[in-house]
Amino acid sequence: MIEVEGLTKRYGDKVAVDRLTFSVRPGVVTGFLGPNGAGKSTTMRMILGLDHPTEGDVRIDGTHYDRLKDPLTYVGALLDAKAVHGGRSAYHHLLCLAQSNGIPRRRVAEVLDTVGLTAVARKKTKGFSLGMGQRLGIAAALLGDPRILMFDEPVNGLDPEGIHWIRTLMKSLAAQGRTVFVSSHLMSEMALTAEHLVVIGQGRLLADLSMSDFIRQNSRSYVRLRSPQRERLLDVLHQAGITVVEAGGGALEVEGGKAEQIGELAARNGLVLHELSPQQASLEEAFMRLTAGAVEYHAHTGQDAEPQDWGAGWKEA
Ligand code: ADP
Ligand code: MG
């Protein structure tokens, strides 16, 4: 269990984290979602005692991080995978960590196996790919067999296979009853990984709820209609007691309607439909609405940007 209360961090005039209060419970993956610059990394560093709060408090299983004996056996974290010194082998990197934290030597081989680095354990880490570095960072987080794990944007820069592996690992760690707290700026990523969501923007708490509640509250479903006999269609729908809204470009939208019902109604009245399509507002839209006004850096949204990703994330969820 991680408990954050009134947590605040100011850098000069800049408020990076603003009176955050939330808990992260064991047994589920909790997603920590927010746009770039929202304060996720700063919060995670304060949870780990790497940064001192301006105000507020963090407790890990009821205790402050700096009062934990052998903290790696309580909390494991992946903050910045590139922070590994290249001169050592993966094995020695982990062995040094184990020895300075009272962790038995046998754990080194165990975690190397868990993350799939056994074959390259004796190789110097400076030759590692981003994905291998990420796996080594995760091995270090797992070394003390901690009940609490934190991952800061763990899938950034990974290939699909690596992303899939990390998602599966996080879920299995939570299924073992551990507390798993993982940050991302991507709603699509959270939708595939997290059961609970803590959403922040400009350092402030925007939402703290289960993923299923988030989906229920934010996924608007509607049917899109287009007809060359638009006025007659409007009359027929009106008579049937169905509420319709204008959607621009001549299209109509029926909130919460069933396509079958509308199609049959149109057929009975001899109406031609050029479009009859069930639609689902994406979780991305919901996240954008939630964080509107709390976005520090606006992403480029050209044709090649992320909407397709979001869509895929939603469908798989
Ligand atoms: P996130 O991880 O959600 O992208 P960060 O926690 O990295 O956000 O940053 C939150 C805000 O705090 C940003 O505006 C960032 O520029 C600022 N910030 C973070 N670290 C420092 C620092 N050491 N000095 C000054 N400002 C900082
Ligand atoms: Mg960050």
Short mmCIF file of C-alpha atoms and ligand atoms in Angstrom, two decimals:
data_model
loop_
_atom_site.label_atom_id
_atom_site.label_comp_id
_atom_site.label_asym_id
_atom_site.label_seq_id
_atom_site.Cartn_x
_atom_site.Cartn_y
_atom_site.Cartn_z
CA MET A 1 0.00 0.00 0.00
CA ILE A 2 1.25 3.47 -0.93
CA GLU A 3 -0.44 6.42 0.78
CA VAL A 4 0.12 9.94 -0.47
CA GLU A 5 -1.37 12.79 1.50
CA GLY A 6 -1.40 16.46 0.58
CA LEU A 7 1.78 15.88 -1.39
CA THR A 8 3.16 19.10 -2.88
CA LYS A 9 6.39 19.95 -4.69
CA ARG A 10 7.35 23.44 -5.72
CA TYR A 11 10.40 24.34 -7.78
CA GLY A 12 10.64 28.10 -7.24
CA ASP A 13 7.35 29.49 -8.53
CA LYS A 14 6.52 26.30 -10.40
CA VAL A 15 4.10 23.96 -8.65
CA ALA A 16 5.02 20.52 -10.02
CA VAL A 17 2.81 18.54 -7.63
CA ASP A 18 -0.16 20.20 -6.00
CA ARG A 19 -1.75 18.75 -2.83
CA LEU A 20 -2.08 15.19 -4.14
CA THR A 21 -3.91 12.71 -1.97
CA PHE A 22 -4.48 9.11 -3.05
CA SER A 23 -3.70 5.51 -2.11
CA VAL A 24 -2.40 2.68 -4.22
CA ARG A 25 -3.75 -0.67 -3.12
CA PRO A 26 -2.29 -4.16 -3.51
CA GLY A 27 -3.61 -6.82 -5.87
CA VAL A 28 -4.31 -4.65 -8.91
CA VAL A 29 -2.27 -2.63 -11.36
CA THR A 30 -2.91 1.06 -10.67
CA GLY A 31 -2.26 3.35 -13.61
CA PHE A 32 -0.86 6.81 -12.95
CA LEU A 33 -2.05 8.78 -15.95
CA GLY A 34 -1.38 12.35 -16.95
CA PRO A 35 -0.08 14.43 -19.85
CA ASN A 36 3.63 15.21 -20.09
CA GLY A 37 4.68 17.57 -17.33
CA ALA A 38 1.71 16.62 -15.11
CA GLY A 39 3.98 15.69 -12.21
CA LYS A 40 4.04 11.89 -12.40
CA SER A 41 7.82 11.42 -12.20
CA THR A 42 8.13 14.03 -9.46
CA THR A 43 5.46 12.22 -7.42
CA MET A 44 7.17 8.87 -7.91
CA ARG A 45 10.52 10.30 -6.87
CA MET A 46 8.95 11.67 -3.69
CA ILE A 47 7.35 8.29 -2.95
CA LEU A 48 10.85 6.81 -3.15
CA GLY A 49 12.38 9.52 -1.00
CA LEU A 50 14.59 10.70 -3.90
CA ASP A 51 12.98 14.14 -3.76
CA HIS A 52 11.73 15.95 -0.68
CA PRO A 53 8.13 17.16 -0.66
CA THR A 54 7.59 20.87 -0.09
CA GLU A 55 4.51 19.80 1.87
CA GLY A 56 2.64 16.61 2.56
CA ASP A 57 3.44 13.06 3.32
CA VAL A 58 4.14 9.65 1.77
CA ARG A 59 3.83 6.32 3.54
CA ILE A 60 4.81 2.90 2.32
CA ASP A 61 2.97 0.20 4.22
CA GLY A 62 2.54 2.81 6.95
CA THR A 63 6.21 3.87 7.14
CA HIS A 64 8.29 6.66 5.57
CA TYR A 65 10.68 5.44 2.90
CA ASP A 66 13.79 6.73 4.66
CA ARG A 67 12.85 4.78 7.81
CA LEU A 68 12.62 1.47 5.94
CA LYS A 69 15.45 -0.93 6.61
CA ASP A 70 16.71 -2.40 3.30
CA PRO A 71 14.18 -0.38 1.28
CA LEU A 72 14.66 -2.52 -1.86
CA THR A 73 12.91 -5.34 -0.02
CA TYR A 74 9.83 -3.12 0.40
CA VAL A 75 9.73 -1.12 -2.83
CA GLY A 76 11.20 -1.81 -6.24
CA ALA A 77 11.15 0.89 -8.87
CA LEU A 78 12.01 1.43 -12.50
CA LEU A 79 12.52 5.15 -12.92
CA ASP A 80 15.07 5.70 -15.64
CA ALA A 81 16.42 2.60 -17.31
CA LYS A 82 19.34 4.52 -18.83
CA ALA A 83 20.79 5.19 -15.36
CA VAL A 84 22.79 1.94 -15.46
CA HIS A 85 26.57 2.26 -15.66
CA GLY A 86 27.80 0.57 -18.78
CA GLY A 87 31.08 -0.86 -17.56
CA ARG A 88 29.63 -3.69 -15.50
CA SER A 89 27.90 -6.84 -16.60
CA ALA A 90 24.20 -7.25 -15.88
CA TYR A 91 25.10 -9.91 -13.34
CA HIS A 92 27.55 -7.66 -11.46
CA HIS A 93 25.25 -4.68 -11.56
CA LEU A 94 22.56 -6.73 -9.82
CA LEU A 95 25.01 -8.44 -7.48
CA CYS A 96 26.27 -5.04 -6.18
CA LEU A 97 22.70 -3.94 -5.57
CA ALA A 98 21.92 -7.19 -3.78
CA GLN A 99 24.98 -6.99 -1.56
CA SER A 100 24.35 -3.41 -0.50
CA ASN A 101 20.73 -4.18 0.37
CA GLY A 102 21.04 -7.42 2.32
CA ILE A 103 19.54 -9.48 -0.50
CA PRO A 104 20.74 -13.08 -0.97
CA ARG A 105 22.99 -13.70 -3.99
CA ARG A 106 20.69 -16.39 -5.44
CA ARG A 107 18.09 -13.69 -6.20
CA VAL A 108 20.39 -12.32 -8.92
CA ALA A 109 20.07 -15.43 -11.07
CA GLU A 110 16.36 -15.66 -10.30
CA VAL A 111 15.53 -12.14 -11.47
CA LEU A 112 17.80 -12.44 -14.53
CA ASP A 113 15.74 -15.48 -15.45
CA THR A 114 12.42 -13.68 -14.80
CA VAL A 115 13.32 -10.86 -17.17
CA GLY A 116 14.90 -13.13 -19.78
CA LEU A 117 18.49 -11.83 -19.53
CA THR A 118 20.21 -15.03 -18.36
CA ALA A 119 21.94 -15.55 -21.71
CA VAL A 120 23.52 -12.07 -21.66
CA ALA A 121 24.10 -11.84 -17.89
CA ARG A 122 27.91 -11.67 -18.26
CA LYS A 123 27.88 -9.08 -21.04
CA LYS A 124 28.67 -5.44 -20.33
CA THR A 125 25.47 -3.42 -20.14
CA LYS A 126 26.77 -0.66 -22.38
CA GLY A 127 26.04 -2.89 -25.38
CA PHE A 128 22.43 -3.37 -24.28
CA SER A 129 19.50 -2.23 -26.40
CA LEU A 130 16.83 -0.02 -24.88
CA GLY A 131 14.65 -3.07 -24.33
CA MET A 132 17.45 -5.00 -22.60
CA GLY A 133 18.22 -1.98 -20.43
CA GLN A 134 14.55 -1.81 -19.50
CA ARG A 135 14.58 -5.51 -18.58
CA LEU A 136 17.68 -4.99 -16.45
CA GLY A 137 15.99 -2.07 -14.67
CA ILE A 138 13.01 -4.30 -13.96
CA ALA A 139 15.31 -7.07 -12.71
CA ALA A 140 16.75 -4.55 -10.23
CA ALA A 141 13.26 -3.55 -9.13
CA LEU A 142 12.35 -7.20 -8.51
CA LEU A 143 15.61 -8.10 -6.76
CA GLY A 144 14.44 -7.55 -3.18
CA ASP A 145 11.17 -9.43 -3.86
CA PRO A 146 9.29 -6.27 -2.79
CA ARG A 147 5.57 -6.13 -2.13
CA ILE A 148 5.40 -2.74 -3.84
CA LEU A 149 6.54 -1.95 -7.39
CA MET A 150 6.62 1.32 -9.27
CA PHE A 151 7.30 1.75 -12.97
CA ASP A 152 7.66 5.20 -14.53
CA GLU A 153 6.62 5.10 -18.23
CA PRO A 154 8.06 1.59 -18.63
CA VAL A 155 6.94 1.05 -22.22
CA ASN A 156 8.46 4.24 -23.66
CA GLY A 157 10.57 3.41 -26.66
CA LEU A 158 9.97 -0.34 -26.55
CA ASP A 159 8.99 -2.54 -29.44
CA PRO A 160 5.57 -4.28 -29.40
CA GLU A 161 7.04 -7.52 -28.06
CA GLY A 162 8.72 -5.69 -25.16
CA ILE A 163 5.55 -3.73 -24.42
CA HIS A 164 3.50 -6.91 -24.33
CA TRP A 165 6.03 -8.53 -22.01
CA ILE A 166 5.96 -5.61 -19.56
CA ARG A 167 2.15 -5.53 -19.49
CA THR A 168 1.98 -9.24 -18.76
CA LEU A 169 4.64 -8.96 -16.06
CA MET A 170 2.85 -6.09 -14.29
CA LYS A 171 -0.43 -7.96 -14.27
CA SER A 172 1.17 -11.11 -12.92
CA LEU A 173 2.94 -9.14 -10.15
CA ALA A 174 -0.42 -7.64 -9.14
CA ALA A 175 -2.05 -11.08 -9.30
CA GLN A 176 0.53 -12.23 -6.73
CA GLY A 177 -0.98 -9.64 -4.38
CA ARG A 178 1.66 -6.95 -4.86
CA THR A 179 1.04 -3.23 -5.15
CA VAL A 180 1.85 -2.17 -8.72
CA PHE A 181 1.90 1.52 -9.64
CA VAL A 182 2.72 2.37 -13.25
CA SER A 183 2.76 5.74 -14.97
CA SER A 184 1.94 6.61 -18.55
CA HIS A 185 0.86 9.60 -20.60
CA LEU A 186 -1.11 7.25 -22.89
CA MET A 187 -4.70 6.38 -22.15
CA SER A 188 -4.48 3.48 -24.62
CA GLU A 189 -1.62 1.96 -22.60
CA MET A 190 -3.50 2.27 -19.32
CA ALA A 191 -6.65 0.78 -20.83
CA LEU A 192 -4.72 -2.41 -21.57
CA THR A 193 -2.85 -2.63 -18.28
CA ALA A 194 -4.51 -0.95 -15.33
CA GLU A 195 -7.53 -1.95 -13.28
CA HIS A 196 -7.48 1.26 -11.29
CA LEU A 197 -6.63 4.78 -12.44
CA VAL A 198 -5.19 7.84 -10.75
CA VAL A 199 -5.30 10.74 -13.21
CA ILE A 200 -3.41 14.00 -12.68
CA GLY A 201 -2.96 17.22 -14.64
CA GLN A 202 -0.71 20.15 -13.71
CA GLY A 203 0.12 18.41 -10.46
CA ARG A 204 -3.49 18.09 -9.35
CA LEU A 205 -5.64 15.03 -8.85
CA LEU A 206 -8.30 14.84 -11.57
CA ALA A 207 -9.70 11.37 -11.00
CA ASP A 208 -9.19 8.32 -8.79
CA LEU A 209 -11.44 5.48 -9.90
CA SER A 210 -11.57 1.95 -11.30
CA MET A 211 -10.91 1.50 -15.02
CA SER A 212 -14.37 -0.02 -15.45
CA ASP A 213 -15.99 3.06 -13.87
CA PHE A 214 -13.87 5.29 -16.06
CA ILE A 215 -15.01 3.39 -19.15
CA ARG A 216 -18.64 3.39 -18.02
CA GLN A 217 -18.62 7.11 -17.27
CA ASN A 218 -16.72 8.15 -20.34
CA SER A 219 -17.55 5.90 -23.23
CA ARG A 220 -20.49 7.48 -24.95
CA SER A 221 -22.15 5.10 -27.42
CA TYR A 222 -24.38 6.34 -30.21
CA VAL A 223 -25.55 5.50 -33.72
CA ARG A 224 -24.62 7.67 -36.67
CA LEU A 225 -27.19 8.08 -39.43
CA ARG A 226 -27.19 9.56 -42.89
CA SER A 227 -30.12 9.60 -45.24
CA PRO A 228 -31.07 11.40 -48.47
CA GLN A 229 -34.56 11.62 -46.91
CA ARG A 230 -33.30 13.40 -43.85
CA GLU A 231 -36.46 15.37 -42.98
CA ARG A 232 -38.71 12.31 -43.23
CA LEU A 233 -36.26 10.29 -41.18
CA LEU A 234 -36.29 12.97 -38.48
CA ASP A 235 -40.10 12.82 -38.40
CA VAL A 236 -40.16 9.03 -38.14
CA LEU A 237 -37.58 9.01 -35.34
CA HIS A 238 -39.41 11.79 -33.55
CA GLN A 239 -42.70 9.88 -33.74
CA ALA A 240 -40.99 6.80 -32.32
CA GLY A 241 -39.84 8.90 -29.35
CA ILE A 242 -36.15 8.66 -30.32
CA THR A 243 -34.01 11.70 -29.57
CA VAL A 244 -31.69 12.77 -32.38
CA VAL A 245 -28.92 15.34 -32.49
CA GLU A 246 -27.42 17.02 -35.54
CA ALA A 247 -23.84 15.90 -36.08
CA GLY A 248 -22.71 18.25 -38.84
CA GLY A 249 -22.21 17.39 -42.50
CA GLY A 250 -25.85 16.30 -42.68
CA ALA A 251 -25.31 13.35 -40.32
CA LEU A 252 -27.52 12.60 -37.33
CA GLU A 253 -26.67 10.92 -34.04
CA VAL A 254 -28.90 8.85 -31.80
CA GLU A 255 -27.53 8.69 -28.28
CA GLY A 256 -27.51 5.19 -26.78
CA GLY A 257 -29.60 3.86 -29.68
CA LYS A 258 -29.50 0.39 -31.24
CA ALA A 259 -28.60 0.25 -34.94
CA GLU A 260 -30.94 -2.74 -35.51
CA GLN A 261 -33.94 -0.92 -34.07
CA ILE A 262 -33.29 2.20 -36.14
CA GLY A 263 -32.61 0.23 -39.33
CA GLU A 264 -35.87 -1.70 -38.98
CA LEU A 265 -37.79 1.47 -38.25
CA ALA A 266 -36.36 3.07 -41.39
CA ALA A 267 -37.22 -0.02 -43.49
CA ARG A 268 -40.81 -0.11 -42.25
CA ASN A 269 -41.16 3.48 -43.38
CA GLY A 270 -39.47 2.89 -46.73
CA LEU A 271 -36.57 5.20 -45.95
CA VAL A 272 -33.16 4.96 -47.60
CA LEU A 273 -30.16 5.07 -45.26
CA HIS A 274 -26.68 5.88 -46.53
CA GLU A 275 -25.15 5.31 -43.14
CA LEU A 276 -26.20 3.40 -40.04
CA SER A 277 -23.16 2.94 -37.85
CA PRO A 278 -22.79 2.22 -34.15
CA GLN A 279 -20.11 4.48 -32.67
CA GLN A 280 -18.15 4.49 -29.44
CA ALA A 281 -16.45 7.65 -28.22
CA SER A 282 -12.84 6.73 -27.50
CA LEU A 283 -11.25 6.68 -24.07
CA GLU A 284 -8.68 9.03 -25.51
CA GLU A 285 -11.41 11.64 -26.01
CA ALA A 286 -12.47 11.13 -22.41
CA PHE A 287 -8.90 11.57 -21.18
CA MET A 288 -8.50 14.70 -23.32
CA ARG A 289 -11.69 16.17 -21.91
CA LEU A 290 -10.61 15.36 -18.37
CA THR A 291 -7.19 16.92 -18.75
CA ALA A 292 -8.24 19.82 -21.00
CA GLY A 293 -6.66 22.92 -19.57
CA ALA A 294 -4.19 20.80 -17.65
CA VAL A 295 -1.92 20.04 -20.60
CA GLU A 296 1.45 21.69 -20.53
CA TYR A 297 2.77 20.55 -23.86
CA HIS A 298 0.36 20.05 -26.72
CA ALA A 299 1.26 17.09 -28.88
CA HIS A 300 1.45 17.44 -32.63
CA THR A 301 -1.77 15.95 -34.01
CA GLY A 302 -1.00 15.42 -37.69
CA GLN A 303 -2.13 12.49 -39.83
CA ASP A 304 0.73 10.39 -38.57
CA ALA A 305 0.04 10.99 -34.90
CA GLU A 306 -1.55 8.69 -32.37
CA PRO A 307 -5.32 8.44 -32.94
CA GLN A 308 -4.95 4.99 -34.49
CA ASP A 309 -3.08 3.79 -31.43
CA TRP A 310 -5.80 5.06 -29.19
CA GLY A 311 -8.44 3.34 -31.27
CA ALA A 312 -6.64 0.02 -31.12
CA GLY A 313 -6.23 0.41 -27.37
CA TRP A 314 -9.90 0.98 -26.93
CA LYS A 315 -10.97 -2.00 -29.05
CA GLU A 316 -8.69 -4.43 -27.26
CA ALA A 317 -9.73 -3.19 -23.82
P1 ADP B 1 5.67 14.05 -15.80
O1 ADP B 1 6.53 12.96 -15.27
O2 ADP B 1 4.21 13.86 -15.49
O3 ADP B 1 5.87 14.30 -17.26
P2 ADP B 1 7.35 15.71 -14.15
O4 ADP B 1 7.12 15.21 -12.77
O5 ADP B 1 8.59 15.28 -14.81
O6 ADP B 1 6.08 15.41 -15.05
O7 ADP B 1 7.35 17.30 -14.15
C1 ADP B 1 6.32 18.07 -13.58
C2 ADP B 1 6.65 19.53 -13.73
O8 ADP B 1 7.71 19.87 -12.86
C3 ADP B 1 7.10 19.93 -15.13
O9 ADP B 1 6.60 21.20 -15.42
C4 ADP B 1 8.60 19.94 -15.00
O10 ADP B 1 9.15 20.85 -15.92
C5 ADP B 1 8.79 20.42 -13.56
N1 ADP B 1 10.04 19.92 -12.96
C6 ADP B 1 10.34 18.61 -12.76
N2 ADP B 1 11.55 18.49 -12.16
C7 ADP B 1 12.01 19.76 -11.99
C8 ADP B 1 13.22 20.32 -11.45
N3 ADP B 1 14.19 19.55 -10.93
N4 ADP B 1 13.33 21.66 -11.45
C9 ADP B 1 12.37 22.46 -11.95
N5 ADP B 1 11.22 22.00 -12.48
C10 ADP B 1 11.03 20.67 -12.51
MG MG B 2 7.76 11.65 -16.28
#
